[in-house]
């Protein structure tokens, strides 16, 4: 079964600094990968997704992630953090239903990002 | 469009009481999901539905029941609440299978069982 591991439950950066949130996946076949963001007291919203097209995926709010099969990673980055980026970020994985996957997403445990002024 | 709405937003129950959480979506989505979110645990899937009249178990289904009598609604029931069910519950919907389509989330229901 597929799974994701997010390294670091809390990450703190200064405003203007690089944001790097780590996600590693486990899957026997190429997966579909997602990053979702949750702002305080809100539901989740999609930042970006990888579905086997370009390995570098650009999302909303200046975020991007790169799929690296050799490292089984899908790390999320943003060149310059903004105060409004403070939120919790979730990596998620699923498989295409055509590869024996299902209709379900499996989420990581989340990384809470703090941005310091 | 209102998107995905959840009722109620907050609820406090005593152990043994029952309640139903309502999720409604106005996007004509086929798939609907119920998750619970606990600190340090991420989101865990309780039950899901791939269409009107269908339901299936997720990762943590025990103590919960669901129904999808109408395409736009997905109900989550707790027959006899326990303190371990204190959590934030999120409903989500998607046009089709999770692998191809974005899941849209509701704002959540914060449930406390005393």
PDB file of C-alpha atoms in Angstrom:
ATOM      1  CA  UNK A   1       0.000   0.000   0.000  1.00  0.00           C
ATOM      2  CA  UNK A   2       1.132   3.510  -0.667  1.00  0.00           C
ATOM      3  CA  UNK A   3       2.121   5.944   2.086  1.00  0.00           C
ATOM      4  CA  UNK A   4       3.759   9.331   2.590  1.00  0.00           C
ATOM      5  CA  UNK A   5       6.151  10.592   5.233  1.00  0.00           C
ATOM      6  CA  UNK A   6       6.532  14.265   5.969  1.00  0.00           C
ATOM      7  CA  UNK A   7       9.836  15.065   7.621  1.00  0.00           C
ATOM      8  CA  UNK A   8       9.440  17.673  10.323  1.00  0.00           C
ATOM      9  CA  UNK A   9       6.130  18.360  12.004  1.00  0.00           C
ATOM     10  CA  UNK A  10       7.132  22.018  12.478  1.00  0.00           C
ATOM     11  CA  UNK A  11       9.219  24.247  10.225  1.00  0.00           C
ATOM     12  CA  UNK A  12      10.080  27.853  11.024  1.00  0.00           C
ATOM     13  CA  UNK A  13      11.498  30.344   8.497  1.00  0.00           C
ATOM     14  CA  UNK A  14      12.047  34.073   8.341  1.00  0.00           C
ATOM     15  CA  UNK A  15       9.997  36.218   5.995  1.00  0.00           C
ATOM     16  CA  UNK A  16      11.776  36.285   2.628  1.00  0.00           C
ATOM     17  CA  UNK A  17      13.652  33.027   3.238  1.00  0.00           C
ATOM     18  CA  UNK A  18      13.369  29.815   1.242  1.00  0.00           C
ATOM     19  CA  UNK A  19      10.580  27.453   2.244  1.00  0.00           C
ATOM     20  CA  UNK A  20      11.342  23.720   1.951  1.00  0.00           C
ATOM     21  CA  UNK A  21       8.818  21.158   3.173  1.00  0.00           C
ATOM     22  CA  UNK A  22       9.807  17.539   2.723  1.00  0.00           C
ATOM     23  CA  UNK A  23       7.658  14.633   1.579  1.00  0.00           C
ATOM     24  CA  UNK A  24       8.762  11.108   0.755  1.00  0.00           C
ATOM     25  CA  UNK A  25       6.422   8.489  -0.631  1.00  0.00           C
ATOM     26  CA  UNK A  26       6.287   4.752  -0.705  1.00  0.00           C
ATOM     27  CA  UNK A  27       4.667   3.101  -3.684  1.00  0.00           C
ATOM     28  CA  UNK A  28       5.394   0.096  -5.861  1.00  0.00           C
ATOM     29  CA  UNK A  29       4.216   1.903  -8.988  1.00  0.00           C
ATOM     30  CA  UNK A  30       4.352   5.569 -10.027  1.00  0.00           C
ATOM     31  CA  UNK A  31       1.915   7.412  -7.792  1.00  0.00           C
ATOM     32  CA  UNK A  32      -0.091  10.577  -8.021  1.00  0.00           C
ATOM     33  CA  UNK A  33       1.057  13.125  -5.443  1.00  0.00           C
ATOM     34  CA  UNK A  34      -0.553  16.190  -3.971  1.00  0.00           C
ATOM     35  CA  UNK A  35       0.172  19.057  -1.624  1.00  0.00           C
ATOM     36  CA  UNK A  36      -2.727  20.596   0.285  1.00  0.00           C
ATOM     37  CA  UNK A  37      -2.641  23.654   2.559  1.00  0.00           C
ATOM     38  CA  UNK A  38      -4.785  24.285   5.616  1.00  0.00           C
ATOM     39  CA  UNK A  39      -5.029  27.801   7.008  1.00  0.00           C
ATOM     40  CA  UNK A  40      -6.090  28.170  10.653  1.00  0.00           C
ATOM     41  CA  UNK A  41      -9.675  27.079  11.312  1.00  0.00           C
ATOM     42  CA  UNK A  42     -10.306  26.230   7.661  1.00  0.00           C
ATOM     43  CA  UNK A  43     -10.584  23.165   5.485  1.00  0.00           C
ATOM     44  CA  UNK A  44      -7.851  22.007   3.124  1.00  0.00           C
ATOM     45  CA  UNK A  45      -7.288  23.393  -0.345  1.00  0.00           C
ATOM     46  CA  UNK A  46      -5.173  22.054  -3.160  1.00  0.00           C
ATOM     47  CA  UNK A  47      -1.780  23.706  -3.736  1.00  0.00           C
ATOM     48  CA  UNK A  48      -0.561  21.491  -6.559  1.00  0.00           C
ATOM     49  CA  UNK A  49      -0.591  17.950  -7.887  1.00  0.00           C
ATOM     50  CA  UNK A  50       1.649  15.604  -9.830  1.00  0.00           C
ATOM     51  CA  UNK A  51      -0.086  13.167 -12.160  1.00  0.00           C
ATOM     52  CA  UNK A  52       2.825  11.841 -14.259  1.00  0.00           C
ATOM     53  CA  UNK A  53       3.202  14.761 -16.636  1.00  0.00           C
ATOM     54  CA  UNK A  54       6.007  17.300 -15.966  1.00  0.00           C
ATOM     55  CA  UNK A  55       8.151  16.422 -12.950  1.00  0.00           C
ATOM     56  CA  UNK A  56       8.327  20.057 -11.832  1.00  0.00           C
ATOM     57  CA  UNK A  57       4.872  21.154 -10.820  1.00  0.00           C
ATOM     58  CA  UNK A  58       3.891  24.755 -10.188  1.00  0.00           C
ATOM     59  CA  UNK A  59       1.052  25.564  -7.850  1.00  0.00           C
ATOM     60  CA  UNK A  60      -0.756  28.510  -6.394  1.00  0.00           C
ATOM     61  CA  UNK A  61       0.832  31.281  -4.301  1.00  0.00           C
ATOM     62  CA  UNK A  62       4.309  30.741  -5.779  1.00  0.00           C
ATOM     63  CA  UNK A  63       4.781  27.186  -4.535  1.00  0.00           C
ATOM     64  CA  UNK A  64       6.256  24.405  -6.600  1.00  0.00           C
ATOM     65  CA  UNK A  65       7.255  20.785  -6.088  1.00  0.00           C
ATOM     66  CA  UNK A  66       9.537  18.412  -7.938  1.00  0.00           C
ATOM     67  CA  UNK A  67       8.843  14.705  -8.367  1.00  0.00           C
ATOM     68  CA  UNK A  68      12.087  12.728  -7.998  1.00  0.00           C
ATOM     69  CA  UNK A  69      11.552   9.046  -8.632  1.00  0.00           C
ATOM     70  CA  UNK A  70      15.117   8.070  -7.695  1.00  0.00           C
ATOM     71  CA  UNK A  71      14.687   9.687  -4.277  1.00  0.00           C
ATOM     72  CA  UNK A  72      10.965   8.842  -3.908  1.00  0.00           C
ATOM     73  CA  UNK A  73      10.445  12.466  -2.957  1.00  0.00           C
ATOM     74  CA  UNK A  74       8.019  15.279  -3.699  1.00  0.00           C
ATOM     75  CA  UNK A  75       9.342  18.243  -1.709  1.00  0.00           C
ATOM     76  CA  UNK A  76       7.475  21.547  -1.669  1.00  0.00           C
ATOM     77  CA  UNK A  77       9.402  24.787  -2.121  1.00  0.00           C
ATOM     78  CA  UNK A  78       8.860  28.517  -2.331  1.00  0.00           C
ATOM     79  CA  UNK A  79      11.761  30.894  -2.962  1.00  0.00           C
ATOM     80  CA  UNK A  80      10.616  33.636  -0.602  1.00  0.00           C
ATOM     81  CA  UNK A  81       8.299  33.105   2.354  1.00  0.00           C
ATOM     82  CA  UNK A  82       5.499  35.523   3.104  1.00  0.00           C
ATOM     83  CA  UNK A  83       3.691  35.963   6.390  1.00  0.00           C
ATOM     84  CA  UNK A  84       0.502  34.741   4.720  1.00  0.00           C
ATOM     85  CA  UNK A  85       2.158  31.348   4.050  1.00  0.00           C
ATOM     86  CA  UNK A  86       1.854  30.417   7.728  1.00  0.00           C
ATOM     87  CA  UNK A  87      -0.346  27.319   7.680  1.00  0.00           C
ATOM     88  CA  UNK A  88      -0.239  23.544   7.896  1.00  0.00           C
ATOM     89  CA  UNK A  89       0.786  21.662   4.779  1.00  0.00           C
ATOM     90  CA  UNK A  90      -0.168  18.096   3.918  1.00  0.00           C
ATOM     91  CA  UNK A  91       1.360  15.780   1.357  1.00  0.00           C
ATOM     92  CA  UNK A  92      -0.940  13.090  -0.024  1.00  0.00           C
ATOM     93  CA  UNK A  93      -0.618  10.103  -2.353  1.00  0.00           C
ATOM     94  CA  UNK A  94      -2.871   7.896  -4.396  1.00  0.00           C
ATOM     95  CA  UNK A  95      -2.633   5.562  -7.340  1.00  0.00           C
ATOM     96  CA  UNK A  96      -4.461   5.672 -10.614  1.00  0.00           C
ATOM     97  CA  UNK A  97      -7.487   3.419 -10.512  1.00  0.00           C
ATOM     98  CA  UNK A  98      -6.099   1.898 -13.712  1.00  0.00           C
ATOM     99  CA  UNK A  99      -3.038   0.682 -11.782  1.00  0.00           C
ATOM    100  CA  UNK A 100      -5.022  -0.985  -9.075  1.00  0.00           C
ATOM    101  CA  UNK A 101      -5.426   2.151  -7.029  1.00  0.00           C
ATOM    102  CA  UNK A 102      -8.595   3.420  -5.490  1.00  0.00           C
ATOM    103  CA  UNK A 103     -10.620   6.522  -5.009  1.00  0.00           C
ATOM    104  CA  UNK A 104      -8.822   7.374  -1.779  1.00  0.00           C
ATOM    105  CA  UNK A 105      -6.060   9.782  -0.822  1.00  0.00           C
ATOM    106  CA  UNK A 106      -3.556   8.863   1.882  1.00  0.00           C
ATOM    107  CA  UNK A 107      -2.351  11.921   3.778  1.00  0.00           C
ATOM    108  CA  UNK A 108       0.872  12.572   5.620  1.00  0.00           C
ATOM    109  CA  UNK A 109       0.741  13.844   9.178  1.00  0.00           C
ATOM    110  CA  UNK A 110       1.320  17.445   8.184  1.00  0.00           C
ATOM    111  CA  UNK A 111       3.981  20.121   8.615  1.00  0.00           C
ATOM    112  CA  UNK A 112       3.119  23.347  10.367  1.00  0.00           C
ATOM    113  CA  UNK A 113       4.946  26.295   8.809  1.00  0.00           C
ATOM    114  CA  UNK A 114       5.680  29.373  10.912  1.00  0.00           C
ATOM    115  CA  UNK A 115       6.927  32.541   9.212  1.00  0.00           C
ATOM    116  CA  UNK A 116       8.799  34.976  11.454  1.00  0.00           C
ATOM    117  CA  UNK A 117       8.932  38.697  10.650  1.00  0.00           C
TER     118      UNK A 117
ATOM    119  CA  UNK B   1     -21.627  28.142  -5.592  1.00  0.00           C
ATOM    120  CA  UNK B   2     -21.364  27.467  -1.871  1.00  0.00           C
ATOM    121  CA  UNK B   3     -18.984  24.536  -2.513  1.00  0.00           C
ATOM    122  CA  UNK B   4     -18.914  22.071   0.387  1.00  0.00           C
ATOM    123  CA  UNK B   5     -20.818  23.012   3.522  1.00  0.00           C
ATOM    124  CA  UNK B   6     -20.938  21.225   6.858  1.00  0.00           C
ATOM    125  CA  UNK B   7     -23.509  21.391   9.626  1.00  0.00           C
ATOM    126  CA  UNK B   8     -23.018  22.015  12.523  1.00  0.00           C
ATOM    127  CA  UNK B   9     -19.721  23.884  12.955  1.00  0.00           C
ATOM    128  CA  UNK B  10     -19.348  22.994  16.630  1.00  0.00           C
ATOM    129  CA  UNK B  11     -20.954  20.408  18.894  1.00  0.00           C
ATOM    130  CA  UNK B  12     -20.465  19.102  22.406  1.00  0.00           C
ATOM    131  CA  UNK B  13     -21.842  15.654  23.233  1.00  0.00           C
ATOM    132  CA  UNK B  14     -21.929  13.556  26.342  1.00  0.00           C
ATOM    133  CA  UNK B  15     -20.641  10.001  26.180  1.00  0.00           C
ATOM    134  CA  UNK B  16     -23.307   7.719  24.766  1.00  0.00           C
ATOM    135  CA  UNK B  17     -25.261  10.399  22.931  1.00  0.00           C
ATOM    136  CA  UNK B  18     -25.841  10.198  19.197  1.00  0.00           C
ATOM    137  CA  UNK B  19     -25.643  12.784  16.470  1.00  0.00           C
ATOM    138  CA  UNK B  20     -25.526  13.234  12.709  1.00  0.00           C
ATOM    139  CA  UNK B  21     -23.155  15.484  10.809  1.00  0.00           C
ATOM    140  CA  UNK B  22     -24.423  16.759   7.487  1.00  0.00           C
ATOM    141  CA  UNK B  23     -22.267  17.468   4.456  1.00  0.00           C
ATOM    142  CA  UNK B  24     -23.707  19.102   1.356  1.00  0.00           C
ATOM    143  CA  UNK B  25     -22.067  19.950  -1.974  1.00  0.00           C
ATOM    144  CA  UNK B  26     -23.497  21.887  -4.897  1.00  0.00           C
ATOM    145  CA  UNK B  27     -20.871  20.943  -7.509  1.00  0.00           C
ATOM    146  CA  UNK B  28     -22.582  17.775  -8.764  1.00  0.00           C
ATOM    147  CA  UNK B  29     -19.632  15.693  -7.552  1.00  0.00           C
ATOM    148  CA  UNK B  30     -19.861  11.910  -7.628  1.00  0.00           C
ATOM    149  CA  UNK B  31     -17.377  11.178  -4.841  1.00  0.00           C
ATOM    150  CA  UNK B  32     -17.714  12.255  -1.217  1.00  0.00           C
ATOM    151  CA  UNK B  33     -15.524  11.571   1.796  1.00  0.00           C
ATOM    152  CA  UNK B  34     -15.525  11.936   5.575  1.00  0.00           C
ATOM    153  CA  UNK B  35     -12.199  12.458   7.380  1.00  0.00           C
ATOM    154  CA  UNK B  36     -11.226  13.088  10.951  1.00  0.00           C
ATOM    155  CA  UNK B  37      -8.248  15.260  11.877  1.00  0.00           C
ATOM    156  CA  UNK B  38      -6.391  14.796  15.141  1.00  0.00           C
ATOM    157  CA  UNK B  39      -3.191  16.595  16.223  1.00  0.00           C
ATOM    158  CA  UNK B  40      -0.105  14.888  14.816  1.00  0.00           C
ATOM    159  CA  UNK B  41      -2.182  12.314  12.939  1.00  0.00           C
ATOM    160  CA  UNK B  42      -2.990  14.137   9.718  1.00  0.00           C
ATOM    161  CA  UNK B  43      -6.302  13.292   8.072  1.00  0.00           C
ATOM    162  CA  UNK B  44      -7.693   9.801   8.319  1.00  0.00           C
ATOM    163  CA  UNK B  45     -10.488   8.557   6.086  1.00  0.00           C
ATOM    164  CA  UNK B  46     -13.582   7.328   7.931  1.00  0.00           C
ATOM    165  CA  UNK B  47     -15.988   6.430   5.111  1.00  0.00           C
ATOM    166  CA  UNK B  48     -16.462   7.447   1.528  1.00  0.00           C
ATOM    167  CA  UNK B  49     -18.972   7.193  -1.294  1.00  0.00           C
ATOM    168  CA  UNK B  50     -18.443   6.827  -5.025  1.00  0.00           C
ATOM    169  CA  UNK B  51     -22.012   7.705  -5.924  1.00  0.00           C
ATOM    170  CA  UNK B  52     -25.566   8.091  -4.717  1.00  0.00           C
ATOM    171  CA  UNK B  53     -26.673   5.082  -2.719  1.00  0.00           C
ATOM    172  CA  UNK B  54     -23.144   3.689  -2.230  1.00  0.00           C
ATOM    173  CA  UNK B  55     -20.813   3.823   0.762  1.00  0.00           C
ATOM    174  CA  UNK B  56     -17.512   2.179   1.675  1.00  0.00           C
ATOM    175  CA  UNK B  57     -15.265   1.931   4.712  1.00  0.00           C
ATOM    176  CA  UNK B  58     -12.098   3.926   5.030  1.00  0.00           C
ATOM    177  CA  UNK B  59      -9.187   3.634   7.410  1.00  0.00           C
ATOM    178  CA  UNK B  60     -11.024   4.277  10.709  1.00  0.00           C
ATOM    179  CA  UNK B  61     -14.724   3.348  10.261  1.00  0.00           C
ATOM    180  CA  UNK B  62     -15.500   1.859  13.689  1.00  0.00           C
ATOM    181  CA  UNK B  63     -18.124   3.758  15.661  1.00  0.00           C
ATOM    182  CA  UNK B  64     -19.410   5.654  12.604  1.00  0.00           C
ATOM    183  CA  UNK B  65     -22.093   5.070  10.007  1.00  0.00           C
ATOM    184  CA  UNK B  66     -22.826   6.958   6.813  1.00  0.00           C
ATOM    185  CA  UNK B  67     -25.556   7.367   4.243  1.00  0.00           C
ATOM    186  CA  UNK B  68     -25.705   8.885   0.764  1.00  0.00           C
ATOM    187  CA  UNK B  69     -29.402   8.956  -0.121  1.00  0.00           C
ATOM    188  CA  UNK B  70     -29.006  12.014  -2.329  1.00  0.00           C
ATOM    189  CA  UNK B  71     -26.061  12.788  -4.559  1.00  0.00           C
ATOM    190  CA  UNK B  72     -25.453  16.160  -2.962  1.00  0.00           C
ATOM    191  CA  UNK B  73     -25.567  15.003   0.681  1.00  0.00           C
ATOM    192  CA  UNK B  74     -23.354  12.715   2.735  1.00  0.00           C
ATOM    193  CA  UNK B  75     -24.304  12.093   6.358  1.00  0.00           C
ATOM    194  CA  UNK B  76     -21.989  10.872   9.105  1.00  0.00           C
ATOM    195  CA  UNK B  77     -23.591   9.352  12.179  1.00  0.00           C
ATOM    196  CA  UNK B  78     -22.273   8.580  15.621  1.00  0.00           C
ATOM    197  CA  UNK B  79     -24.625   6.140  17.332  1.00  0.00           C
ATOM    198  CA  UNK B  80     -23.012   6.193  20.771  1.00  0.00           C
ATOM    199  CA  UNK B  81     -20.363   8.879  21.102  1.00  0.00           C
ATOM    200  CA  UNK B  82     -17.114   8.150  22.942  1.00  0.00           C
ATOM    201  CA  UNK B  83     -14.396  10.574  24.139  1.00  0.00           C
ATOM    202  CA  UNK B  84     -12.050   9.022  21.536  1.00  0.00           C
ATOM    203  CA  UNK B  85     -14.297  10.539  18.863  1.00  0.00           C
ATOM    204  CA  UNK B  86     -13.400  14.063  19.962  1.00  0.00           C
ATOM    205  CA  UNK B  87     -11.914  15.461  16.764  1.00  0.00           C
ATOM    206  CA  UNK B  88     -12.366  17.848  13.864  1.00  0.00           C
ATOM    207  CA  UNK B  89     -14.382  16.255  11.081  1.00  0.00           C
ATOM    208  CA  UNK B  90     -13.965  17.258   7.455  1.00  0.00           C
ATOM    209  CA  UNK B  91     -16.124  16.393   4.525  1.00  0.00           C
ATOM    210  CA  UNK B  92     -14.727  16.503   0.990  1.00  0.00           C
ATOM    211  CA  UNK B  93     -16.023  15.883  -2.495  1.00  0.00           C
ATOM    212  CA  UNK B  94     -14.520  15.356  -5.920  1.00  0.00           C
ATOM    213  CA  UNK B  95     -15.856  15.070  -9.434  1.00  0.00           C
ATOM    214  CA  UNK B  96     -14.357  11.609  -9.851  1.00  0.00           C
ATOM    215  CA  UNK B  97     -11.550   9.408  -8.517  1.00  0.00           C
ATOM    216  CA  UNK B  98      -9.012  11.060  -6.214  1.00  0.00           C
ATOM    217  CA  UNK B  99      -6.162  10.300  -8.555  1.00  0.00           C
ATOM    218  CA  UNK B 100      -7.441  12.555 -11.285  1.00  0.00           C
ATOM    219  CA  UNK B 101      -9.536  15.164  -9.583  1.00  0.00           C
ATOM    220  CA  UNK B 102      -9.063  17.640  -6.774  1.00  0.00           C
ATOM    221  CA  UNK B 103     -10.889  17.064  -3.516  1.00  0.00           C
ATOM    222  CA  UNK B 104     -12.804  20.077  -2.244  1.00  0.00           C
ATOM    223  CA  UNK B 105     -13.056  20.352   1.522  1.00  0.00           C
ATOM    224  CA  UNK B 106     -15.674  21.802   3.810  1.00  0.00           C
ATOM    225  CA  UNK B 107     -14.794  24.084   6.733  1.00  0.00           C
ATOM    226  CA  UNK B 108     -14.984  21.326   9.330  1.00  0.00           C
ATOM    227  CA  UNK B 109     -17.038  20.387  12.385  1.00  0.00           C
ATOM    228  CA  UNK B 110     -15.350  20.520  15.779  1.00  0.00           C
ATOM    229  CA  UNK B 111     -16.812  17.796  17.996  1.00  0.00           C
ATOM    230  CA  UNK B 112     -16.087  17.376  21.683  1.00  0.00           C
ATOM    231  CA  UNK B 113     -17.308  14.302  23.573  1.00  0.00           C
ATOM    232  CA  UNK B 114     -17.207  14.610  27.357  1.00  0.00           C
TER     233      UNK B 114
END
